[in-house]
Coordinates of C-alpha atoms in Angstrom, one line a residue:
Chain A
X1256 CA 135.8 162.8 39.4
X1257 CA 139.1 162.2 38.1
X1258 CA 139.6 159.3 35.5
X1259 CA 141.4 157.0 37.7
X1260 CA 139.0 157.0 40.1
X1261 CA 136.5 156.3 37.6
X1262 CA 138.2 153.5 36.1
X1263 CA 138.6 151.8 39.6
X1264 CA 135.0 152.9 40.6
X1265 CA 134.2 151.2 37.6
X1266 CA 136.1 147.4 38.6
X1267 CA 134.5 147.5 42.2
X1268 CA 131.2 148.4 40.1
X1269 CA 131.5 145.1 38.3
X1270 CA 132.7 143.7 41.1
X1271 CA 129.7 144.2 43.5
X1272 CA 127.3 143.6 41.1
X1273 CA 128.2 139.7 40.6
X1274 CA 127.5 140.2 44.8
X1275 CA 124.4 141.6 43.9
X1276 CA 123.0 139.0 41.4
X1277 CA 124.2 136.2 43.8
X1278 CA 122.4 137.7 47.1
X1279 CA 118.9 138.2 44.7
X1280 CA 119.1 135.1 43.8
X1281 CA 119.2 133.4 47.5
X1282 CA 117.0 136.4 48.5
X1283 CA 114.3 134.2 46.7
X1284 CA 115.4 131.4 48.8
X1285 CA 115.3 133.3 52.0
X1286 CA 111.4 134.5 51.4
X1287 CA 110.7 131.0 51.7
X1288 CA 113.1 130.3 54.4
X1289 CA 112.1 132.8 56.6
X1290 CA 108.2 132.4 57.2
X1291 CA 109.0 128.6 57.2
X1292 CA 111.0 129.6 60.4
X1293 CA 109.0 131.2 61.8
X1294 CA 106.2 128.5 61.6
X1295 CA 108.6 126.1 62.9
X1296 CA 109.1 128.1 65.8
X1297 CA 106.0 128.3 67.0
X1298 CA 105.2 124.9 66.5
X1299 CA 108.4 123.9 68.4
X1300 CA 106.8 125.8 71.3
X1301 CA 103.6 124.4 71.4
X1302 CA 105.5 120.6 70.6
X1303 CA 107.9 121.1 73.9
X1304 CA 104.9 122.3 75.9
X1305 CA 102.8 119.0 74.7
X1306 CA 105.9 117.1 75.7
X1307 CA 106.2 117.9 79.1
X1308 CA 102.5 116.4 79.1
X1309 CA 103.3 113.7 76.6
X1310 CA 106.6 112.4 77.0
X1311 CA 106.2 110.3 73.7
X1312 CA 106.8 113.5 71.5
X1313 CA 110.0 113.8 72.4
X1314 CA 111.3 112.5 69.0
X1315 CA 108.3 114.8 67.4
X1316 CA 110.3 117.9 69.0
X1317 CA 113.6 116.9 68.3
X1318 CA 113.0 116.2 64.7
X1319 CA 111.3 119.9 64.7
X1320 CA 114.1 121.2 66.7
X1321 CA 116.2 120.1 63.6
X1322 CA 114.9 121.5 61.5
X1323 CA 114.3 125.4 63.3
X1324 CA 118.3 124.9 63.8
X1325 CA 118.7 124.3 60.1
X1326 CA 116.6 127.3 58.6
X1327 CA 118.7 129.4 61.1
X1328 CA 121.8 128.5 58.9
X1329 CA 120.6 131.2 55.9
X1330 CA 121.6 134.2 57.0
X1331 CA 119.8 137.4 55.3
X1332 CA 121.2 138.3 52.2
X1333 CA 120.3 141.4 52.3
X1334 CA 122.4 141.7 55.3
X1335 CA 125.4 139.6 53.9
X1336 CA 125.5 142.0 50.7
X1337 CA 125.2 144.8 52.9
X1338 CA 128.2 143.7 55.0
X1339 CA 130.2 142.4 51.7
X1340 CA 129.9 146.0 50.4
X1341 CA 130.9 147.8 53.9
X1342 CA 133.7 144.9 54.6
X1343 CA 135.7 144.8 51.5
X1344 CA 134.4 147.6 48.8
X1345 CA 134.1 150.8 51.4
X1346 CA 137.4 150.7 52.7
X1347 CA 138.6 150.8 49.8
X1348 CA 136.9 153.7 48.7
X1349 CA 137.6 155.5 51.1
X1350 CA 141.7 155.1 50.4
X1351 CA 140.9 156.5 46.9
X1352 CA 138.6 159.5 47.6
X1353 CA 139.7 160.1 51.3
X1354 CA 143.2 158.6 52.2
X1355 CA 143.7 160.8 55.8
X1356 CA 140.8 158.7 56.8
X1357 CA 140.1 155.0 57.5
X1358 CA 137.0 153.5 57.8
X1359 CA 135.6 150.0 59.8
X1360 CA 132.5 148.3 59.0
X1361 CA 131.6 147.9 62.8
X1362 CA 133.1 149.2 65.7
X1363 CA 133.2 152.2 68.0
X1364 CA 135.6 154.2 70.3
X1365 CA 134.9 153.4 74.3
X1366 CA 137.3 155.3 75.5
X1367 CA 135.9 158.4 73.6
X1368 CA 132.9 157.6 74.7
X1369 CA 133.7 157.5 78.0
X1370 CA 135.7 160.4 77.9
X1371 CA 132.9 162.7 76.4
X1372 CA 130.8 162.3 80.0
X1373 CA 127.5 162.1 77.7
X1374 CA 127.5 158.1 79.1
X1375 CA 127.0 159.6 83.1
X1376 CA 123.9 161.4 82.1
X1377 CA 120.9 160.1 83.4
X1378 CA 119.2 159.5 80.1
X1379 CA 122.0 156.9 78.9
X1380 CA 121.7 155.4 83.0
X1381 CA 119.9 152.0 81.7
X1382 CA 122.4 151.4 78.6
X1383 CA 123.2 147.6 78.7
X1384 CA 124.8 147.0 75.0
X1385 CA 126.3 149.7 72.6
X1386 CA 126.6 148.8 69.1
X1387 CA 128.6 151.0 66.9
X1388 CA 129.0 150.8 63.0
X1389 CA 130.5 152.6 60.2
X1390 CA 134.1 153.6 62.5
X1391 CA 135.6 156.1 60.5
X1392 CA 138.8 157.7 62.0
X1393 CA 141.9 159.8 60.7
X1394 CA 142.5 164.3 60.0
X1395 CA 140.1 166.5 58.6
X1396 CA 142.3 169.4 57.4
X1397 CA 144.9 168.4 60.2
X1398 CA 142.4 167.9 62.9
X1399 CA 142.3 165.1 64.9
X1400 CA 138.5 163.7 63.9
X1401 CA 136.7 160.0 64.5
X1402 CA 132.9 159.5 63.8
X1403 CA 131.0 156.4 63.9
X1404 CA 126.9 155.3 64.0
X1405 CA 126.0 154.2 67.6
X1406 CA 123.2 152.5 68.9
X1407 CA 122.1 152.4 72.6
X1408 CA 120.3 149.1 73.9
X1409 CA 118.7 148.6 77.3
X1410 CA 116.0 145.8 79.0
X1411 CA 112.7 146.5 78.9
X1412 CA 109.7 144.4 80.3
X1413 CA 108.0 143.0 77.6
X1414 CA 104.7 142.6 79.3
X1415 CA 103.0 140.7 76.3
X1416 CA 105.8 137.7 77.0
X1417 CA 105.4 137.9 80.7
X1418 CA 101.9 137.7 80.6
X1419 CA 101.9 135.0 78.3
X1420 CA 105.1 133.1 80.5
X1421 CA 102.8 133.6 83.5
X1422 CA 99.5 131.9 81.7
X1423 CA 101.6 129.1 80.5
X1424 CA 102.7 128.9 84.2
X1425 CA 99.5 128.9 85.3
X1426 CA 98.6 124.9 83.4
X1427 CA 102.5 123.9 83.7
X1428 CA 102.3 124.5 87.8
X1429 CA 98.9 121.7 88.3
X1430 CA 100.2 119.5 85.7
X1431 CA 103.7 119.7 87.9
X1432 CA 102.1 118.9 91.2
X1433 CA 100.2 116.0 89.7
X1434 CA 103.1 114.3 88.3
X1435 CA 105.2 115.0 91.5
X1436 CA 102.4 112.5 93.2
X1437 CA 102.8 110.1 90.9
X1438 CA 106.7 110.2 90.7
X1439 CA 109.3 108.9 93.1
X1440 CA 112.0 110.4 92.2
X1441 CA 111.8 113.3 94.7
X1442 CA 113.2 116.3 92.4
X1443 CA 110.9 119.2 92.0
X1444 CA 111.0 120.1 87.8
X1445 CA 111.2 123.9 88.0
X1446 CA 108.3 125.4 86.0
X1447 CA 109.2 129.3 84.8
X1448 CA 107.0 132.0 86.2
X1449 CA 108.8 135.4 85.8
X1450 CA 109.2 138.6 84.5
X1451 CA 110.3 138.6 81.2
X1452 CA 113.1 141.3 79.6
X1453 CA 114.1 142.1 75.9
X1454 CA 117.2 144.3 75.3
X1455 CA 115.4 147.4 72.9
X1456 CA 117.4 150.0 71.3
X1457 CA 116.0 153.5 72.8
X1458 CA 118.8 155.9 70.9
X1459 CA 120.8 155.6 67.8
X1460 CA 122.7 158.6 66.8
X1461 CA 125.8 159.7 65.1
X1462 CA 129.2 160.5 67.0
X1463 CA 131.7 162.8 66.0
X1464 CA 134.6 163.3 68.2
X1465 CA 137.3 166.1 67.0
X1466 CA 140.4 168.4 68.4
X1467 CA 138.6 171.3 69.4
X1468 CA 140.3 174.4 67.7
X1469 CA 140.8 176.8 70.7
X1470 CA 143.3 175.6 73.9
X1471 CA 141.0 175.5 77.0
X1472 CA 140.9 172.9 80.4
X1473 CA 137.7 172.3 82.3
X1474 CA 134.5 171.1 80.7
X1475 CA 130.9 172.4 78.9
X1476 CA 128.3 170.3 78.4
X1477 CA 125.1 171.3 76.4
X1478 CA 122.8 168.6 76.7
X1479 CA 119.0 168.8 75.3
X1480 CA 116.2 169.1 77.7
X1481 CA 114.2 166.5 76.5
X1482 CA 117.2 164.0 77.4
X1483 CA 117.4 165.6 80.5
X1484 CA 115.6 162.9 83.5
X1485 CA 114.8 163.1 87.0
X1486 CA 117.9 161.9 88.1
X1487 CA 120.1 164.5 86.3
X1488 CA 117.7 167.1 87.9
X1489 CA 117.9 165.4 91.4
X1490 CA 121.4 165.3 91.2
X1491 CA 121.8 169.3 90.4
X1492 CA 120.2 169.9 93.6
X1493 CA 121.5 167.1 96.1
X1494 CA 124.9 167.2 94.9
X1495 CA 128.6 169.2 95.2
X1496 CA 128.2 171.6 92.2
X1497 CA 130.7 170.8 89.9
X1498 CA 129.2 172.3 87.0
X1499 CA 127.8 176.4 86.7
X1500 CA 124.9 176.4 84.6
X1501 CA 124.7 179.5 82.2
X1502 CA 122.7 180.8 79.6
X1503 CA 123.9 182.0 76.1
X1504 CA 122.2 184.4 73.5
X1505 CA 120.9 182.3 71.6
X1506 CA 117.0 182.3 73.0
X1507 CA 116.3 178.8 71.1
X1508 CA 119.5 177.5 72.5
X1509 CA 118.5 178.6 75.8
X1510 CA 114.7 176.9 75.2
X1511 CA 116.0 173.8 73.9
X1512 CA 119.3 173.3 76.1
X1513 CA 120.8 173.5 79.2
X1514 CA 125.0 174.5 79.3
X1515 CA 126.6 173.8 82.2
X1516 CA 130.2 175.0 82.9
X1517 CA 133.0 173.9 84.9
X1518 CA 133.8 177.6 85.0
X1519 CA 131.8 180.7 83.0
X1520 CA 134.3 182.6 81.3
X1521 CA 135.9 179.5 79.9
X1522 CA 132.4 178.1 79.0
X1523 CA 131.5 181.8 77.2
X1524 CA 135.1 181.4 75.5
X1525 CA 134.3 177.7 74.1
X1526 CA 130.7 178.4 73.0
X1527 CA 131.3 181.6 71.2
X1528 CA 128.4 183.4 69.5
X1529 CA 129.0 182.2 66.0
X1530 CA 129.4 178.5 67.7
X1531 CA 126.3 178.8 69.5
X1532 CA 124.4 179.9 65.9
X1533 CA 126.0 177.3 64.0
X1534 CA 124.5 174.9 66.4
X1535 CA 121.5 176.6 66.0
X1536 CA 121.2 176.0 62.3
X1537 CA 122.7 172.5 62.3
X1538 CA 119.9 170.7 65.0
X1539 CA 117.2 173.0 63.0
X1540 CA 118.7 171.5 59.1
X1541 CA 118.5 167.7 60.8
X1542 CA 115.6 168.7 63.0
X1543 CA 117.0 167.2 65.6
X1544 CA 119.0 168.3 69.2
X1545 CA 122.8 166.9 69.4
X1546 CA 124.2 166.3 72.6
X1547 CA 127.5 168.3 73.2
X1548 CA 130.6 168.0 75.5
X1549 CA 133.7 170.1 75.3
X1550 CA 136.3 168.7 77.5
X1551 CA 140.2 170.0 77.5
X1552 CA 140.1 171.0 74.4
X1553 CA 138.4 168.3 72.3
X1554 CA 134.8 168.2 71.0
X1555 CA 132.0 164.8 71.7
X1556 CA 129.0 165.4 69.6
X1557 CA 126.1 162.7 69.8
X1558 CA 123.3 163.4 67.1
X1559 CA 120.0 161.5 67.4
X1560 CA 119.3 160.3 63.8
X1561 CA 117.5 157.3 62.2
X1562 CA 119.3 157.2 59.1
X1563 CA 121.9 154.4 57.7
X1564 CA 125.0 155.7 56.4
X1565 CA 126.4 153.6 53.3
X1566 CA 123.0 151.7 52.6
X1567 CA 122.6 148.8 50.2
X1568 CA 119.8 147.6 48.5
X1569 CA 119.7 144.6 46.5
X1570 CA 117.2 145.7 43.9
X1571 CA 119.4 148.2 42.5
X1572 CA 121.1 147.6 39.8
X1573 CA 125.2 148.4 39.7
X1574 CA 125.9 149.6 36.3
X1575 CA 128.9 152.0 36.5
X1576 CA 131.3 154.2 38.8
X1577 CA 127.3 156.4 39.6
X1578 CA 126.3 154.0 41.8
X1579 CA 129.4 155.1 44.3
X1580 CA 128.3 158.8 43.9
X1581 CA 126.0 158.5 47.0
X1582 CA 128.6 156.8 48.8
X1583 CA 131.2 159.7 48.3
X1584 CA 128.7 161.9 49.1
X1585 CA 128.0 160.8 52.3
X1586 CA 131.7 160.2 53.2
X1587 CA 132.2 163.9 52.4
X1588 CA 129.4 165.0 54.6
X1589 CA 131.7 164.3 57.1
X1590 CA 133.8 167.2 56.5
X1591 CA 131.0 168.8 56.2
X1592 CA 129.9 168.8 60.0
X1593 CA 133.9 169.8 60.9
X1594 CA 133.3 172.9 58.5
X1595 CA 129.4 173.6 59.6
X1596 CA 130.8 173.6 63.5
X1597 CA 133.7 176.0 62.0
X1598 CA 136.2 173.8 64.0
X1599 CA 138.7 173.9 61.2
X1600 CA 139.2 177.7 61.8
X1601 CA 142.3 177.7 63.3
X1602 CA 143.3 181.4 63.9
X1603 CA 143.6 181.9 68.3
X1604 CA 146.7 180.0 70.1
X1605 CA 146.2 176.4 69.0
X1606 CA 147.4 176.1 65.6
Chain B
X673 CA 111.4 200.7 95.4
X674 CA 112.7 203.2 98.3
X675 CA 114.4 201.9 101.4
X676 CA 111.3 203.0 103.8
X677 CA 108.4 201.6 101.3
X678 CA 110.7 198.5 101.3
X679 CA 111.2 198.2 105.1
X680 CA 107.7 198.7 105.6
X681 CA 106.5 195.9 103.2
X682 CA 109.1 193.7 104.4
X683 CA 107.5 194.2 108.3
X684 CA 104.1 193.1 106.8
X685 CA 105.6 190.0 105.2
X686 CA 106.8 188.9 108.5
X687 CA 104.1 189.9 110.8
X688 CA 101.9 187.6 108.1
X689 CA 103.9 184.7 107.9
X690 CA 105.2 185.0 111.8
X691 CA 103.3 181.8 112.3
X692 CA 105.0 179.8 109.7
X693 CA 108.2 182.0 111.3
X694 CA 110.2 178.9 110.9
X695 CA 109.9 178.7 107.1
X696 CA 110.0 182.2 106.6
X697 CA 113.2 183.5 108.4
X698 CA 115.7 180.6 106.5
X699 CA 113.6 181.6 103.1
X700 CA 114.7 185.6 103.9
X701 CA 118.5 184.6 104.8
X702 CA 119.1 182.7 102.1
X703 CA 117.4 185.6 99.4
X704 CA 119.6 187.6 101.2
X705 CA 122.5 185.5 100.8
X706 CA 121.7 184.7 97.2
X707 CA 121.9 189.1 96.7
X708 CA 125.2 188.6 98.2
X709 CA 126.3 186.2 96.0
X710 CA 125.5 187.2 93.1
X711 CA 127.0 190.8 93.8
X712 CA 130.3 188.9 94.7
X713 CA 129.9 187.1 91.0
X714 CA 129.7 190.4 89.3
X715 CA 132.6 191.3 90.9
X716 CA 134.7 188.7 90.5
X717 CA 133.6 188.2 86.5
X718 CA 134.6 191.8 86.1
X719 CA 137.8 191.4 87.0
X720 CA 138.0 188.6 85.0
X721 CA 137.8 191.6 82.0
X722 CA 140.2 193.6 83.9
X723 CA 143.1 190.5 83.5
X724 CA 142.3 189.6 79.8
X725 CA 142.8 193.4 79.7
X726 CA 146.0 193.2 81.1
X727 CA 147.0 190.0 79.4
X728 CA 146.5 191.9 75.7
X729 CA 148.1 194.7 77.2
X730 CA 151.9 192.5 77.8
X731 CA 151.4 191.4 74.0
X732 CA 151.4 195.0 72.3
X733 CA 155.5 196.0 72.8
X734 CA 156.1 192.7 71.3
X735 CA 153.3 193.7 68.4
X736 CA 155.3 196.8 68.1
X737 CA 158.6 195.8 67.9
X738 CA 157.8 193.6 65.0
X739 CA 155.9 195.8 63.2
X740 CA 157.7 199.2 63.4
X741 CA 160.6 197.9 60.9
X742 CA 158.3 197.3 58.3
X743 CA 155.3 199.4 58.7
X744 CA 157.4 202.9 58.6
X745 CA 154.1 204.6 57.1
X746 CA 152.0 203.8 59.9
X747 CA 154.2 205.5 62.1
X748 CA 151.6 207.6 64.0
X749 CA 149.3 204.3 64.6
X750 CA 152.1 202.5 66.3
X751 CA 152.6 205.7 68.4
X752 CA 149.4 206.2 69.2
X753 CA 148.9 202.5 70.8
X754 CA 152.0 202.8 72.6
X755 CA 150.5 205.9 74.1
X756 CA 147.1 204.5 75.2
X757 CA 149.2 201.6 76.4
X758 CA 150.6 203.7 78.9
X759 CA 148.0 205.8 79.9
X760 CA 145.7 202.8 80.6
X761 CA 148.5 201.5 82.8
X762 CA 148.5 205.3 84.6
X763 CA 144.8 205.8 84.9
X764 CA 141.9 203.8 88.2
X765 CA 141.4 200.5 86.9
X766 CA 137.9 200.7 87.5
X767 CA 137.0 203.6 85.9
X768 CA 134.9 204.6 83.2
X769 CA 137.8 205.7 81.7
X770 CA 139.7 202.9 80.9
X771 CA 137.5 201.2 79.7
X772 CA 137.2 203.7 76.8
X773 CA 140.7 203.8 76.6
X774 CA 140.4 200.0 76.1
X775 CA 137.8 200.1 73.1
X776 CA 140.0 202.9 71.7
X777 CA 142.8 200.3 71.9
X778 CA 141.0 197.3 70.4
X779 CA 140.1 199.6 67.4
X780 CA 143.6 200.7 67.1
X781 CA 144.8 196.8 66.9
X782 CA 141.9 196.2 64.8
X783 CA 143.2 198.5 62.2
X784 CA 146.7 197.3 62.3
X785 CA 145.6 193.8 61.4
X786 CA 144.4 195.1 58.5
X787 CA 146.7 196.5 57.6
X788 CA 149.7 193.5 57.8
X789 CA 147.9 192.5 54.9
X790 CA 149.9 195.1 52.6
X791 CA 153.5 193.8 53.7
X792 CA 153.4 190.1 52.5
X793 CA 156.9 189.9 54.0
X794 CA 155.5 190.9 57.6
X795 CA 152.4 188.6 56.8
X796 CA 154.4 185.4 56.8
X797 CA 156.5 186.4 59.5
X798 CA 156.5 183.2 62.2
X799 CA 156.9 185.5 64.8
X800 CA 154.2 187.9 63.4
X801 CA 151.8 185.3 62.8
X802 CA 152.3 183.5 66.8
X803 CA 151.6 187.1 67.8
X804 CA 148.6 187.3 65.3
X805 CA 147.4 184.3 66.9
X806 CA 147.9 185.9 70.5
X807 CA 146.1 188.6 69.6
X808 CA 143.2 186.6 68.6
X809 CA 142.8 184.7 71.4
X810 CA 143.3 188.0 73.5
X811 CA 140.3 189.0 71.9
X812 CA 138.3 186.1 72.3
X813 CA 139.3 185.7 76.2
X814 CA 138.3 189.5 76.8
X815 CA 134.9 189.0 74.5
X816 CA 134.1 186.0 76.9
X817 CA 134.8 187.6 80.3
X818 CA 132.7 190.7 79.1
X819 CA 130.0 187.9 78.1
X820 CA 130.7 186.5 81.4
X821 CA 130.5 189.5 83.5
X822 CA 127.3 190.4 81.3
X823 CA 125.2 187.5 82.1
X824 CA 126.5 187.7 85.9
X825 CA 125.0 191.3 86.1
X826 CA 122.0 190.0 84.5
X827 CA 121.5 187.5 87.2
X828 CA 122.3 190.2 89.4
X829 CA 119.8 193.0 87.8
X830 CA 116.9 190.3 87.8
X831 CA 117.1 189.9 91.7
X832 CA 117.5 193.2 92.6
X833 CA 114.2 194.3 90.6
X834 CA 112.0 191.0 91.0
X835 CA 109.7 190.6 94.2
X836 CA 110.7 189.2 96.8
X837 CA 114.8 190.0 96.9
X838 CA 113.8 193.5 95.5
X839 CA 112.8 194.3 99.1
X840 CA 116.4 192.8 100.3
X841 CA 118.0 195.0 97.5
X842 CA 116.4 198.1 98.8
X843 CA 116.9 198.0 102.3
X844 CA 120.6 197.0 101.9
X845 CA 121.5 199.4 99.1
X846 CA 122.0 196.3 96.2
X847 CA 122.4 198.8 93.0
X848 CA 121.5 197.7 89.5
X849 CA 125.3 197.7 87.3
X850 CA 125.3 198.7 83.6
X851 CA 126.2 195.5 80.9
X852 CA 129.4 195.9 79.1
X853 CA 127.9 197.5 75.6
X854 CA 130.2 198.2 72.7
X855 CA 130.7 201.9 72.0
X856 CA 129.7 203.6 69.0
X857 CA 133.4 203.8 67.2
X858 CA 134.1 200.2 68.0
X859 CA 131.0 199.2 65.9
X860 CA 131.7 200.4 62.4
X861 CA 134.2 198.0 60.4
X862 CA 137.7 198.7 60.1
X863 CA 139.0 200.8 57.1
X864 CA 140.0 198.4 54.2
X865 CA 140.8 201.0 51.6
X866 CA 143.9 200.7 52.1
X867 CA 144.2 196.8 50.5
X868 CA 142.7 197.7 47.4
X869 CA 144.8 200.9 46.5

């Protein structure tokens, strides 16, 4: 590293670590805060349920109420440092070590997300939310290049809650018709019985979008079998085909995969032999399978990963410009997938 | 399998499943259809090869031109491209032949490239490194349509031999085609003495 960037390394170093005191400190708050939440919450339950029975609690609950709203004011300080660090000390960063790029705390590309087609696959059908973090955009070596963390949400029946929602039901609804004797009001109170749906992630991966280095139109998608679901196989049979679906000579690829073409020679022109082994060795060195699309000329690659770039931990003390090293490292892993894929080798037509 | 032996077996099949006629005779025509098909694919993919073929063939005057001021000791090379040039251009399209002719000419380029790298004043040459890049992606087109063409006669092969369509393939004379394999000159590396004299 060269000495400027020591020396400023060094400030944000001092810098953060004021941060880091300051969020230990109320981190000692917070373990007291949060279980104290959580108690309160389950007593507010019980408290609202009692009141709808015994109307004279109503000041119990509010009071209660109170004070649930009041421990929600303490944000995690974990998460705050976190967010100080990725807000105002990575971006930073980045302008020394890497100016062609720029980097976002949160944040991701629709429209490339869109455009790479992995959305229309069945597998991704039931996405309600996408949350993206760590938006890093600009040129690697010239090329066009934007990654960012993604996570994929969708509703799921939590079957604990709706059992429990249909117990509570079960006392609410007599209790209901009894008071609906006794009151003259006419207006039926409604009492919840339903099924109940929490928004879980189910993917969170790593995106890399980049200028493809070879001039083609038309589109190749490799997607993993094991994301592959009944409807994507339904639809291969039921309708117009759009996509040819070929094999390459890679035998694990072929296992593992299935490419589909908009036309074959330009799909065996994309996903030459030394592409095909290079994604060989990359999904076997993360262990895991990326989703591909290469559509008129540009690359969309989705990795499945459960790792969180730019971490922070509290705990860990910030002595000097060393405590950045991991940082840098993982912002220059990004090149490092452009030169892995070999997508900087610009030697056919497209410069 | 031999067209009587496979005429036979096929009259079995049918006087076996003639009560189920209704499932059998659209299962037949569309194994038959599918034979077709993938004949057609072979055909089409292969001349897919033939107009990459062509394509590098439009680039190598251009290479020439370029090259001959500079290269004056490779003299005989250029010739010698120039020659298989025209004779490819002369000789059945679809014939062994040409494509040997072809590989001949791919080493021939091969070599060339090579040796650019001894005249840095031709290396740098903007019009010498567009046509570089040409050339490259000439390559690369023709290396995919072979691959193309290759997994289309695969396709092809695996019908022809495999039960049921085998018995199809005979009766209607399906033949098995040869892959695109790279000759034995075209696999040894191109000569780099030269750069390190």
């Amino acid at each position: 590293m060269d000495k400027e960037l020591i020396v400023f390394l060094n400030e944000q170093a001092q810098s953060l670590e004021k941060s880091r005191i300051k969020a230990v400190n109320l981190n000692r708050i917070y373990s007291v805060v949060k279980p104290l939440r959580k108690l309160l919450k389950g007593i507010l339950i019980v408290v609202a349920v009692l009141n709808c029975i015994i109307p004279i609690l109503l000041p119990v609950t509010i009071t209660i109420g109170i004070m649930f709203l009041l421990t929600l004011a303490m944000n995690d300080p974990k998460a705050v440092f976190e967010s100080n660090l990725k807000d105002n000390f990575l971006p930073k960063i980045f302008e020394k070590t890497k100016p062609n790029l720029s980097y976002s705390s949160y944040g991701y590309n629709n429209k490339i997300l869109k455009e790479s087609e992995i959305l229309n696959k069945g597998f991704f059908a039931d996405t309600i939310e996408i949350e993206g973090e760590d938006y890093t955009k600009g040129k690697i070596e010239n090329i066009d290049v934007e990654f960012f963390e993604i996570k994929f949400h969708k509703e799921v029946t939590n079957y604990t809650k709706t059992a429990g929602g249909c117990l509570l039901s079960l006392i609410l609804i007599p209790i209901e018709i009894f008071k609906n004797i006794f009151d003259n009001d006419n207006q039926p109170d409604d009492v919840f019985a339903g099924v109940i749906k929490d928004i879980n992630m189910f993917y969170s991966g790593f995106f890399m979008y980049a200028d493809f280095n070879k001039n083609f139109t038309g589109k190749i998608m490799m997607i993993p079998k094991q994301n592959e679901n009944l409807k994507d196989k339904v639809d291969e049979i039921f309708t117009p085909k759009s996509l040819t679906k070929i094999s390459v000579e890679n035998q694990n690829i072929n296992d593992n995969y299935s490419i589909y073409t908009s036309d074959v020679q330009t799909g065996y022109y994309v996903l030459s032999q030394n592409l095909i082994d290079r994604i060989n060795i990359l999904s076997v060195k993360e262990n895991a399978l990326p989703i591909i699309s290469f559509i008129e000329g540009k690359i969309y690659f989705l990795i499945p990963w459960k790792k969180n770039l730019f971490k922070a931990d509290i705990y860990t003390k910030i002595e000097n410009e060393n405590y950045f090293l991991n940082y840098i490292e993982e912002i220059n892993s990004f090149e490092e997938i452009v030169k892995n894929l070999n997508i900087d080798r610009r030697i056919w037509s497209k410069a | 399998m031999n067209k009587t032996t496979a005429f036979i077996t096929l009259i079995i099949l049918t006087i076996i499943t003639l009560p189920i006629f209704f499932i059998t005779i659209p299962v037949f025509i569309s194994i038959y259809n599918g034979l077709v098909r993938k004949k057609n694919q072979v055909e089409y993919a292969f001349s897919g090869v033939d107009v990459e073929l062509q394509k590098r063939g439009e680039l190598i005057p251009n290479l020439v031109e370029s090259v001959k001021k500079y290269m004056s000791f490779e003299q005989n090379t250029l010739k010698e491209i120039v020659e298989l040039r025209s004779r490819i251009t002369q000789i059945n399209p679809g014939s062994a032949e040409r494509f040997s002719l072809e590989n001949n000419l791919t080493e021939q380029l091969k070599q060339v490239m090579v040796t650019i790298e001894n005249y840095p004043d031709l290396k740098s040459n903007e019009n010498m490194l567009h046509l570089q890049r040409s050339l490259n992606e000439a390559e690369e087109q023709i290396s995919a349509a072979r691959r193309a063409y290759n997994a289309s006669v695969k396709t092809l092969n695996d019908s022809i031999q495999a039960f049921p369509s085998n018995l199809f393939a005979s009766i209607y004379d399906f033949t098995i085609r040869p892959y695109f394999i790279a000759e034995q000159n075209s696999k040894s590396a191109p000569n780099l003495k030269g750069l390190f004299n």
